[in-house]
C-alpha positions as CSV (number, residue, x, y, z in Angstrom):
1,X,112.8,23.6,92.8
2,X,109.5,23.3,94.0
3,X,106.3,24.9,92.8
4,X,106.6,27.2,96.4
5,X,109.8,28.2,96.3
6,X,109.4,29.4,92.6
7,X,106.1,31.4,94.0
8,X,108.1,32.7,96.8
9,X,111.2,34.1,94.6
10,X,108.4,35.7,92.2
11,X,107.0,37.2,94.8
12,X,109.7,39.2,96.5
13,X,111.3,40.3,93.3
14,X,108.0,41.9,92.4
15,X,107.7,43.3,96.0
16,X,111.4,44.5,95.5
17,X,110.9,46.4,92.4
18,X,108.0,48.2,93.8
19,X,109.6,49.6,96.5
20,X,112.2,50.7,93.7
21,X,109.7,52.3,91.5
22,X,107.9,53.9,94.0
23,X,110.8,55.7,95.9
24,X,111.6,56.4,92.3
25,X,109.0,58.2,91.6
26,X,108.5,60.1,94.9
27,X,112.2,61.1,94.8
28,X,112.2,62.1,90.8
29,X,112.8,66.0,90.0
30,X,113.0,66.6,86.0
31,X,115.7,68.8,85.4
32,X,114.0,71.6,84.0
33,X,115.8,75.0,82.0
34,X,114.5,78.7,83.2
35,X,112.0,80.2,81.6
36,X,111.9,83.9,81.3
37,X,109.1,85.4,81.8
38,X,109.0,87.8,79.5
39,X,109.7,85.6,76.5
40,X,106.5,83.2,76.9
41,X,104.0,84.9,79.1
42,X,102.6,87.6,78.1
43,X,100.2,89.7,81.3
44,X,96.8,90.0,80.0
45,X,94.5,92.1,82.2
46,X,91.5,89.8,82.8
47,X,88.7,93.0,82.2
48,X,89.5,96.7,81.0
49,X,86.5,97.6,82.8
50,X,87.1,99.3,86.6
51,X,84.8,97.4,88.9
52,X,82.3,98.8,91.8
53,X,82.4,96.9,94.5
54,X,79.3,97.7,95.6
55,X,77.7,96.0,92.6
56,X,79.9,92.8,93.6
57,X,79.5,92.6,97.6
58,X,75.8,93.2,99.0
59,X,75.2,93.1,102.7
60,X,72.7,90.6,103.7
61,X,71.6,92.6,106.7
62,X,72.6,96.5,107.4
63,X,72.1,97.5,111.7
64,X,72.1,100.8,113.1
65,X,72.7,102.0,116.4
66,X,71.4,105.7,117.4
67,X,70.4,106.7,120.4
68,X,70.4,103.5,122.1
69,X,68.1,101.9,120.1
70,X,68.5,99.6,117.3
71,X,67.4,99.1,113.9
72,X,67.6,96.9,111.0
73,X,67.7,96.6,107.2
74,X,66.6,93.5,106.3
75,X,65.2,93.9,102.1
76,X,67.2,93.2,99.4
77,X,65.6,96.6,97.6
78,X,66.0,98.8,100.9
79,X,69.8,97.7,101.5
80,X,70.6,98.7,98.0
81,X,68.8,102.1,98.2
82,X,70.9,102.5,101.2
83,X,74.2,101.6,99.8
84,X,73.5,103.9,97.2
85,X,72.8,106.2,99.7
86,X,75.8,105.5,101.6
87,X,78.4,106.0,98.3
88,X,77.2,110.1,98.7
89,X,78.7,110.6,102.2
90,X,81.6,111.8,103.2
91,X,83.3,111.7,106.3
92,X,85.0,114.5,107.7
93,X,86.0,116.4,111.0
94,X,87.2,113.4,112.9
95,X,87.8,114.0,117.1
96,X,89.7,111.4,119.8
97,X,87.2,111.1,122.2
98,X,88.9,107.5,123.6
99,X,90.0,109.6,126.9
100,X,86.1,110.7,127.2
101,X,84.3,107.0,127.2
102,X,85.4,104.6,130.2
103,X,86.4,101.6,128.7
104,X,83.5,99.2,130.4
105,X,81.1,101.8,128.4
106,X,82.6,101.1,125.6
107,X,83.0,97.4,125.9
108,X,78.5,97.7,126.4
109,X,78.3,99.1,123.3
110,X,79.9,96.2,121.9
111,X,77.8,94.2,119.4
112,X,78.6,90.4,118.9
């Protein structure tokens, strides 16, 4: 045999067993027993400690609307004065007023 023929043979048995080892391992799934929860994992609360949210999530800029005119919290130290502020009220005494406000008022008052 020549020296090319010998290359050539090499050559597609090593391209052949690629392709096998590769679908091989695309196509392997282990054959694996159930596992029971209960018996290996244990649930383990990550803090004991309730959290406030408000601590957590700070608003980087507060707006208000009143009287058609607008206003803006924009400190670090005034927003969190007001979000302590804020945790104090309550909101009560709710009314359905959709039927009062046309609805391209209401689209106006929008704010994008």
């Amino acid at each position: 045999m020549k020296y090319e023929t010998i290359k050539s043979i090499v050559l597609t048995i090593l391209v052949c067993t690629s392709v096998f080892l590769t679908w091989s391992l695309w196509t392997y799934q282990p054959k694996y027993d159930f596992i029971e929860n209960a018996k290996y994992i244990q649930n383990v609360p990550v803090s004991n400690v309730a959290v406030d949210y408000g601590t957590v999530i700070q608003p980087r800029y507060i707006f208000i609307h009143k009287n058609e005119q607008h206003y803006g919290i924009t400190h670090h130290s005034d927003i969190y004065k007001f979000m302590k502020e804020m945790k104090n009220w309550t909101f009560d005494h709710f009314e359905n007023i959709s039927s009062t406000i046309k609805k391209e008022q209401f689209l106006s008052r929008r704010v994008d």
